[in-house]
PDB file of C-alpha atoms in Angstrom:
ATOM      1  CA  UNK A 274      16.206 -26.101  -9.627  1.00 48.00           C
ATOM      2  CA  UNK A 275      14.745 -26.185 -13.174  1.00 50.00           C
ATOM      3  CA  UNK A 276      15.372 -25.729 -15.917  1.00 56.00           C
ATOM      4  CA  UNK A 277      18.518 -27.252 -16.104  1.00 72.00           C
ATOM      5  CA  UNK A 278      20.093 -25.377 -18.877  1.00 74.00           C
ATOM      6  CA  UNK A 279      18.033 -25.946 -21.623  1.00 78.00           C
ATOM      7  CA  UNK A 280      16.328 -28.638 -20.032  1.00 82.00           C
ATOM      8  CA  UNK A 281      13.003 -28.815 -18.543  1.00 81.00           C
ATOM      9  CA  UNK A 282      11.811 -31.035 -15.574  1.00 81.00           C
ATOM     10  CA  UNK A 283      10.234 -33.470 -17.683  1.00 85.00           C
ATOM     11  CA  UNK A 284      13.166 -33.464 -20.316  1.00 87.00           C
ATOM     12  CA  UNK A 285      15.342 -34.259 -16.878  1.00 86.00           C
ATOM     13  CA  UNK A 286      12.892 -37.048 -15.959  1.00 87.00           C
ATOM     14  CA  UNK A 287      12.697 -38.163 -19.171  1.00 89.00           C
ATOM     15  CA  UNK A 288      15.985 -39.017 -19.257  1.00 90.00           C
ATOM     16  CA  UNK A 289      16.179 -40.400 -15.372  1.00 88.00           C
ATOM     17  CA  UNK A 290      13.796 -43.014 -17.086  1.00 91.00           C
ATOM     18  CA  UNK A 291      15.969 -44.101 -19.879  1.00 90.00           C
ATOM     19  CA  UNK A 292      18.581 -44.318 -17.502  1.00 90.00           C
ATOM     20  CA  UNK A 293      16.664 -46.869 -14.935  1.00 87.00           C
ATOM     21  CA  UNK A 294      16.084 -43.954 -12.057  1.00 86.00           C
ATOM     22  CA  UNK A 295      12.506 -44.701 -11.681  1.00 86.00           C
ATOM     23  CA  UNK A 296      12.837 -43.947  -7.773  1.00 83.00           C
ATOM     24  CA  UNK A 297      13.709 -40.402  -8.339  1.00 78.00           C
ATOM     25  CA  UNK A 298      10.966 -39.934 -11.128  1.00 81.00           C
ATOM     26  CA  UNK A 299       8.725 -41.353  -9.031  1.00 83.00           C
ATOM     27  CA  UNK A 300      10.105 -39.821  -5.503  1.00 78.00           C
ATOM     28  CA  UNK A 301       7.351 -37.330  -4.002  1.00 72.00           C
ATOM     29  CA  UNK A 302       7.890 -33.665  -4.752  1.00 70.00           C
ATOM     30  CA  UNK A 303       8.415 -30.805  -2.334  1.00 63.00           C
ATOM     31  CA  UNK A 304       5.945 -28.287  -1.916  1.00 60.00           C
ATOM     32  CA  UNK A 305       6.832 -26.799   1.583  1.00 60.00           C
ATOM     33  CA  UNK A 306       9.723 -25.876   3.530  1.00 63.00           C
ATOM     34  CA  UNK A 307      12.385 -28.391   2.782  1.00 64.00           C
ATOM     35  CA  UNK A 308      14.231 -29.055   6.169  1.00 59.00           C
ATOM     36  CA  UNK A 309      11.016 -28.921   8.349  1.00 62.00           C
ATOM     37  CA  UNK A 310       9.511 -31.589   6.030  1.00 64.00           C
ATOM     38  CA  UNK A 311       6.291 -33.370   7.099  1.00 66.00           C
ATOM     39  CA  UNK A 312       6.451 -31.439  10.538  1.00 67.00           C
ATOM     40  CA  UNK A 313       3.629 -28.872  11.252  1.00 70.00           C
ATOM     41  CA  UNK A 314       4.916 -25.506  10.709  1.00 69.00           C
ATOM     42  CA  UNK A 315       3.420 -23.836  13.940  1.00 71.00           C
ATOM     43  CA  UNK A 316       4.605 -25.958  16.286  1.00 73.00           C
ATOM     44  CA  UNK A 317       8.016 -26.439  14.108  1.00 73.00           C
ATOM     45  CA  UNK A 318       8.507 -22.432  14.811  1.00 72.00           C
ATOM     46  CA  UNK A 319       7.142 -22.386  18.224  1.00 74.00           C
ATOM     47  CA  UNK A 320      10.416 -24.204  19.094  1.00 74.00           C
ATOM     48  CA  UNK A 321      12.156 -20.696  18.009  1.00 78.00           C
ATOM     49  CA  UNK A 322       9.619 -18.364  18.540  1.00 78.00           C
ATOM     50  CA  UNK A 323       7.338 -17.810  21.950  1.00 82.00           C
ATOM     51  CA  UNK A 324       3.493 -17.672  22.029  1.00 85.00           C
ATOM     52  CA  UNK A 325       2.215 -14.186  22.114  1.00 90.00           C
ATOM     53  CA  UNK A 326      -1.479 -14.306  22.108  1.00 92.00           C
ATOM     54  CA  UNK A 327      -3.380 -11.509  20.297  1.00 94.00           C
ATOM     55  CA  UNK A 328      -6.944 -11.159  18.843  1.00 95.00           C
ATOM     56  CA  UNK A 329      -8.351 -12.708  15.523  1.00 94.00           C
ATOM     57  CA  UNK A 330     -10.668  -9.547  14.162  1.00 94.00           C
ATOM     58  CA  UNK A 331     -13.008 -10.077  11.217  1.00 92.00           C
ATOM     59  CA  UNK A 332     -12.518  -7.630   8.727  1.00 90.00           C
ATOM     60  CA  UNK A 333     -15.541  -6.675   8.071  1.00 90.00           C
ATOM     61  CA  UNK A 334     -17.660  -5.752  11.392  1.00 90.00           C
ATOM     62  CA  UNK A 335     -14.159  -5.091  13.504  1.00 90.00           C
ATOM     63  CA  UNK A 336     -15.381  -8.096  15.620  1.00 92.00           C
ATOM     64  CA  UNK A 337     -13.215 -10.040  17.550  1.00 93.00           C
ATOM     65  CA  UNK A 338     -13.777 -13.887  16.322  1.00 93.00           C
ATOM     66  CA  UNK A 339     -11.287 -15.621  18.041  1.00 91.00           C
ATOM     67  CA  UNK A 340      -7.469 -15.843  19.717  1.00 92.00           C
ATOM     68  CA  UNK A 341      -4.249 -16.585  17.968  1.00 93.00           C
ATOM     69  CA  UNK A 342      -1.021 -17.850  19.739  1.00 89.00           C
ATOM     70  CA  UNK A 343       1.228 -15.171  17.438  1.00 89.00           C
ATOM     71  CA  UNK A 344       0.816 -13.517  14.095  1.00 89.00           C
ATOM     72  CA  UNK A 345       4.335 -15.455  13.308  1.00 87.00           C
ATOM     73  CA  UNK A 346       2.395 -18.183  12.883  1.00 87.00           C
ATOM     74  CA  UNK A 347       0.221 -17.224  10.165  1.00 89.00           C
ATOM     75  CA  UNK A 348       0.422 -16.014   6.551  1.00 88.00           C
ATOM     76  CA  UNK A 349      -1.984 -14.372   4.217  1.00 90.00           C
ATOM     77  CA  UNK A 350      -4.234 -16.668   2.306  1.00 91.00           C
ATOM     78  CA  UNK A 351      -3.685 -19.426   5.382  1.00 91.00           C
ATOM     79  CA  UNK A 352      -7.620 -20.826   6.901  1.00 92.00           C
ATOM     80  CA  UNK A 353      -7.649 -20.163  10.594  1.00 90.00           C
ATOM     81  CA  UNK A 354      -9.572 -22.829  12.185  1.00 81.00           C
ATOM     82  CA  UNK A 355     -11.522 -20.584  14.840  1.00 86.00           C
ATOM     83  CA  UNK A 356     -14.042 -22.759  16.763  1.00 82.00           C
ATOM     84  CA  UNK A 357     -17.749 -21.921  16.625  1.00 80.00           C
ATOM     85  CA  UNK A 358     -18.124 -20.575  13.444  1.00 81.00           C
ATOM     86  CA  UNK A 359     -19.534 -22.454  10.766  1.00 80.00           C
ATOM     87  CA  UNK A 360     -18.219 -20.155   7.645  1.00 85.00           C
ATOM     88  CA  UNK A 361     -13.836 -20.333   6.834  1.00 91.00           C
ATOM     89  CA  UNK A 362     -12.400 -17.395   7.621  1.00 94.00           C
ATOM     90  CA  UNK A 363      -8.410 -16.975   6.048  1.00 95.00           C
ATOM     91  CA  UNK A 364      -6.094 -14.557   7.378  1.00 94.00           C
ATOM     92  CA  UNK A 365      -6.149 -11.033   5.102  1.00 91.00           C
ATOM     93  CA  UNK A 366      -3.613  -8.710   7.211  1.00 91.00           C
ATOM     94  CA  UNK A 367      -1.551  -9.223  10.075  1.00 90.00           C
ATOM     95  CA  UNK A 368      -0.698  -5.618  12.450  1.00 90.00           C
ATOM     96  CA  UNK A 369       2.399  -6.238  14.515  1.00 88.00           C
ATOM     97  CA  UNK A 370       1.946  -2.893  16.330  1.00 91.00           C
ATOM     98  CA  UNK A 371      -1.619  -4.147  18.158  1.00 92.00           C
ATOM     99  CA  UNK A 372      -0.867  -7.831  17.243  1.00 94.00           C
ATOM    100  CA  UNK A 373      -4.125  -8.442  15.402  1.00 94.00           C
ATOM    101  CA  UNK A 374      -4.533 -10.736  12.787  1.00 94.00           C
ATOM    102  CA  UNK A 375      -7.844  -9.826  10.666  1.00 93.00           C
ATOM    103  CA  UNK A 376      -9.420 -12.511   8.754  1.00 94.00           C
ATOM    104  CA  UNK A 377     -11.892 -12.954   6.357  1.00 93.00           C
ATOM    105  CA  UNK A 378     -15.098 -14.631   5.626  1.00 92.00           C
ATOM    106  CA  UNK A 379     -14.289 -17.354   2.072  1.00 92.00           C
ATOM    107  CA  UNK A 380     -11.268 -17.765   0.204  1.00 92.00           C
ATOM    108  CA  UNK A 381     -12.341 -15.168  -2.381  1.00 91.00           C
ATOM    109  CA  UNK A 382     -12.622 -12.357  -0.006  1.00 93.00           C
ATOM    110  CA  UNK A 383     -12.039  -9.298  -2.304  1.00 90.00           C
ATOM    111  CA  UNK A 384      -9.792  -7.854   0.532  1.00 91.00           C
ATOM    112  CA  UNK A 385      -7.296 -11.459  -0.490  1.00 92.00           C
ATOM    113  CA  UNK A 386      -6.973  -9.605  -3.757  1.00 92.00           C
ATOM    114  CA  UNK A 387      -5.330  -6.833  -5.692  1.00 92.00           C
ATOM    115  CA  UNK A 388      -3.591  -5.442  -8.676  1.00 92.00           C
ATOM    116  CA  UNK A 389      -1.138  -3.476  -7.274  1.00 93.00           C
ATOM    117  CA  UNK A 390       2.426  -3.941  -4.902  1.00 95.00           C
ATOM    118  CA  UNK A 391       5.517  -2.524  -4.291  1.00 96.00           C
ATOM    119  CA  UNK A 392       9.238  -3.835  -3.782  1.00 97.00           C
ATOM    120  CA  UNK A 393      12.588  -3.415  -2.535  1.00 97.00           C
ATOM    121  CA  UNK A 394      15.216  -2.176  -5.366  1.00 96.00           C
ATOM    122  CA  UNK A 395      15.437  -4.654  -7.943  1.00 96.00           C
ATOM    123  CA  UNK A 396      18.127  -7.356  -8.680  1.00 96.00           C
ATOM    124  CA  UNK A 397      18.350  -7.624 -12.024  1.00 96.00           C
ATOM    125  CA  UNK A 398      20.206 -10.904 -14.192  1.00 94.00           C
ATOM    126  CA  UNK A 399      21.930  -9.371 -17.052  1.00 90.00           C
ATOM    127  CA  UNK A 400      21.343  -5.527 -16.377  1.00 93.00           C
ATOM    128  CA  UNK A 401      18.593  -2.979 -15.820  1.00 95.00           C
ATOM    129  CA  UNK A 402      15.870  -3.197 -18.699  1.00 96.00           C
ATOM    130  CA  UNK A 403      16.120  -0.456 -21.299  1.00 95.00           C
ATOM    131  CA  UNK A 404      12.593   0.586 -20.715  1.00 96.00           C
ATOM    132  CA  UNK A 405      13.409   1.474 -17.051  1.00 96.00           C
ATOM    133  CA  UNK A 406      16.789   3.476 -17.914  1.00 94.00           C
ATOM    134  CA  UNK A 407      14.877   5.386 -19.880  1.00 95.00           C
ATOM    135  CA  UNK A 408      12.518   6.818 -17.173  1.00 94.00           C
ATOM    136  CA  UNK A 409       9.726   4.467 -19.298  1.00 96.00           C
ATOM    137  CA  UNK A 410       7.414   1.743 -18.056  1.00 97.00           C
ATOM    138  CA  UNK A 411       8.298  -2.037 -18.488  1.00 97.00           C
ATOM    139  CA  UNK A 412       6.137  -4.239 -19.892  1.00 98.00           C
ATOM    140  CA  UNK A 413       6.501  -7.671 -19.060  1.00 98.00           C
ATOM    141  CA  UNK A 414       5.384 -10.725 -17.110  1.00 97.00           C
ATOM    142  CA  UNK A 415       4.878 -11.442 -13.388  1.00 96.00           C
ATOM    143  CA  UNK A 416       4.870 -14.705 -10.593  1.00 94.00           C
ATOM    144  CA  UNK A 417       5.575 -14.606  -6.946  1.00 92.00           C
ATOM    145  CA  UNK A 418       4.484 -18.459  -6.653  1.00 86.00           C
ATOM    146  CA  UNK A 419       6.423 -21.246  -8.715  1.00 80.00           C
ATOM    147  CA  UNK A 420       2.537 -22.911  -9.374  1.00 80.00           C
ATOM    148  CA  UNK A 421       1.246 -19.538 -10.602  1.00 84.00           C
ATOM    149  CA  UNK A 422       0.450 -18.850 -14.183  1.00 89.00           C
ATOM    150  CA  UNK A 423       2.586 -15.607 -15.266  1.00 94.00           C
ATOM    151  CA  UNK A 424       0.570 -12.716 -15.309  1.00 95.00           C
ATOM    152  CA  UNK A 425       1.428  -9.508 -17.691  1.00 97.00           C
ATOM    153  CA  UNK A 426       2.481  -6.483 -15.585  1.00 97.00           C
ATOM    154  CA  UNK A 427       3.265  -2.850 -15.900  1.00 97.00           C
ATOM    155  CA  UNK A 428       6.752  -1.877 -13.718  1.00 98.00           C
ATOM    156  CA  UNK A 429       7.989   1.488 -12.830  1.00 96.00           C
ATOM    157  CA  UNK A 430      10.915   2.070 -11.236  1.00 96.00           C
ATOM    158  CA  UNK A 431      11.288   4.652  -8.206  1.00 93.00           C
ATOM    159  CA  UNK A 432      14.572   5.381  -6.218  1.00 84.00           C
ATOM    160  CA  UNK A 433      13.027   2.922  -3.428  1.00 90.00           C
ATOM    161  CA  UNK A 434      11.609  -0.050  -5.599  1.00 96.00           C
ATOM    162  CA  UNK A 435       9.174  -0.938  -8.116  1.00 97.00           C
ATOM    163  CA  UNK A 436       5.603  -0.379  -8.551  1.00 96.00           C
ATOM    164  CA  UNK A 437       3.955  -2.687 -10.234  1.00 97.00           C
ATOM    165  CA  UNK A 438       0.515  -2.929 -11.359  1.00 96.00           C
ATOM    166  CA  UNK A 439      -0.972  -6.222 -12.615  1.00 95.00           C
ATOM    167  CA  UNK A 440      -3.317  -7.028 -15.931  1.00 95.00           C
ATOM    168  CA  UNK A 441      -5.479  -8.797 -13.403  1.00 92.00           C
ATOM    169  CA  UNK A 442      -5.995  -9.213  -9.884  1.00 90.00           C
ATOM    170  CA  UNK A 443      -3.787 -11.766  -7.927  1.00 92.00           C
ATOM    171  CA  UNK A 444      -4.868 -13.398  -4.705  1.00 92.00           C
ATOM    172  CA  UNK A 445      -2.681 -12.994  -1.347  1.00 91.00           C
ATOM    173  CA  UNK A 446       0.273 -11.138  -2.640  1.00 92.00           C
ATOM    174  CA  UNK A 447       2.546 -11.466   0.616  1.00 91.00           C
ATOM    175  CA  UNK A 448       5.623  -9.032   1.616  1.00 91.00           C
ATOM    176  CA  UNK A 449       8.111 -10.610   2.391  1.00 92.00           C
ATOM    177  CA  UNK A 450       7.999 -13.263  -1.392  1.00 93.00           C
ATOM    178  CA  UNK A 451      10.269 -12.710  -4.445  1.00 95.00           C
ATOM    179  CA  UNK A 452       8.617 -11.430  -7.989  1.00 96.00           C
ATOM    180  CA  UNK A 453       9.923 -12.802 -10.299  1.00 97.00           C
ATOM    181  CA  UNK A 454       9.942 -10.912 -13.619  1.00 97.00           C
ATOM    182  CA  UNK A 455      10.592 -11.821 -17.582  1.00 96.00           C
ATOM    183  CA  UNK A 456       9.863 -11.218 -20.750  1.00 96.00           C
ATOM    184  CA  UNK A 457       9.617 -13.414 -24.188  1.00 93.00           C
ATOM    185  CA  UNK A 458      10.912 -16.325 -22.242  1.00 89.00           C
ATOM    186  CA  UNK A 459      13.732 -14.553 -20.512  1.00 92.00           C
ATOM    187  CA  UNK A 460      13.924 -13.822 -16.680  1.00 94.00           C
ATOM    188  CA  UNK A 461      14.906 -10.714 -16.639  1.00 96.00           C
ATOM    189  CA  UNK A 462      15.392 -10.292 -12.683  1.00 96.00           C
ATOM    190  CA  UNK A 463      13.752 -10.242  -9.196  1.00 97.00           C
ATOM    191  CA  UNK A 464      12.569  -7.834  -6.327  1.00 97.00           C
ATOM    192  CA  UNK A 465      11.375  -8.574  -2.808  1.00 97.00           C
ATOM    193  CA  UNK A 466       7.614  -7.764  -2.150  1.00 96.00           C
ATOM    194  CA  UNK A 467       7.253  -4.699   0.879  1.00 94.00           C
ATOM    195  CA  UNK A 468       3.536  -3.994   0.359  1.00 91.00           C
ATOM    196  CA  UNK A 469       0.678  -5.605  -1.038  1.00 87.00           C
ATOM    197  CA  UNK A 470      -1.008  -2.478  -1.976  1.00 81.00           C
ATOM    198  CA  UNK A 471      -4.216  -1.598  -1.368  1.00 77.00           C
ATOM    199  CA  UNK A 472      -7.379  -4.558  -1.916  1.00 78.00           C
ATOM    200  CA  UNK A 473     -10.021  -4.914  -4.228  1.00 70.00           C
ATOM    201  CA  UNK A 474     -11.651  -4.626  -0.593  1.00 74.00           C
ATOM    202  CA  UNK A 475     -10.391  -1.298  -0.109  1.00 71.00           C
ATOM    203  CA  UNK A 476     -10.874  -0.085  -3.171  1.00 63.00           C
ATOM    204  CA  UNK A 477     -15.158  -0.763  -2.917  1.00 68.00           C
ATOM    205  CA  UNK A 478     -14.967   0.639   0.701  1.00 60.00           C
ATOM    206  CA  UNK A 479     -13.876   3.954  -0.902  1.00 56.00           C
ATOM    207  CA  UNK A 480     -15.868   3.854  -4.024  1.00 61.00           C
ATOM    208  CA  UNK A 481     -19.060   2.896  -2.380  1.00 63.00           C
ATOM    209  CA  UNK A 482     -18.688   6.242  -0.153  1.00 56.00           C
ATOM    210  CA  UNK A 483     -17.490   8.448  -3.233  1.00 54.00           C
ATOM    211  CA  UNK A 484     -13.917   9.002  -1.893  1.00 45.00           C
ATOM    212  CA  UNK A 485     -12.059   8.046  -5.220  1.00 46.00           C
ATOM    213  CA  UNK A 486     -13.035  10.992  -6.830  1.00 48.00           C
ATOM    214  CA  UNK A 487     -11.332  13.015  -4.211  1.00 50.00           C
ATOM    215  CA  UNK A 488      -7.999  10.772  -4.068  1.00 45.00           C
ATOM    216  CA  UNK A 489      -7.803  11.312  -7.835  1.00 48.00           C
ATOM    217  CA  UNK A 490      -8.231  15.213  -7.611  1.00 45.00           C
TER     218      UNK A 490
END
């Protein structure tokens, strides 16, 4: 895990180098899940988990498109491969009541973004930001994703969680991932995503038939 005190992963490889360690310079990195490795991850949790076979719905005509095998075995963001359809289609919400998983046509389906989650009560490093003891908001910076670029943020703090609201829309915010939050270099903590909030998808649909005004009233 990096950095390494005040060391950063290429200060660390930097000095693997000097040191003759080319083979762990040069050694592949992991993206995935560690101990599953180069394994497929649906049938790696099939071994664990059995098929339940539920609809694939497209989000937006409510038309079934295809069959899944179990909404375990897909995430938001993922490309389902469903056969005779030319256009990609990614998964944008999973039910586990009706076991549906609804996708969407293109990977920059507005309904794959938003501005706006909530989390579980926070765990904070050193101790609960000032701004936040104070009733205030906290300004600071945001990343669920290691390869994500931080992204300001505005945090409130509720007796359930945190409500956070970004600077700009994020895609596939997922419940279930860590945010990660710092400010001026510091981490100052992290929370556990419950709810994506509502989509830049949602948000037209109720725009587009003048319902905003009323929400806001």
């Amino acid at each position: 895990m990096f950095p390494l005190g005040e060391l950063t992963k290429s200060d660390v490889k930097h000095i693997a180098l000097e040191n003759k360690l080319e083979k762990f310079v040069t050694k592949p990195e992991s993206m995935g899940i560690c101990f599953i490795g180069s394994r497929n991850f649906q049938n790696f949790i099939k071994e664990y988990i059995s098929d339940k076979p539920g609809d694939f719905v497209n989000v937006d005509n409510a038309k079934i498109v295809g069959q899944h095998r179990g909404i375990h075995q897909w995430t938001l963001g993922q490309r389902t491969k469903l056969q005779g359809l030319p256009e990609a289609f990614f998964t944008a919400r999973k039910c586990i009541e009706n076991n549906t998983v609804y996708v969407a046509q293109g990977t920059n389906h507005p309904i794959l973004y938003t501005s706006l989650f909530f989390t579980s009560k926070a765990h904070w490093i050193h101790s609960v930001p000032e701004e936040l003891t104070r009733g205030e908001i906290l300004e600071c910076n945001f990343k669920f994703q290691h390869t994500e670029e931080w992204t300001a943020c505005e945090v409130c703090d509720t007796n359930q969680g945190l409500i956070v609201k970004l600077s700009d829309q994020k895609r596939c915010i997922t419940p279930g991932q860590y945010a990660v939050f710092s400010k001026n270099c510091e981490c100052l903590g992290s929370a556990r995503i419950v709810n994506s909030g509502i989509s830049n998808f949602s948000l037209n649909y109720l725009q587009n038939r003048g319902m905003m005004s009323n929400i806001k009233k």
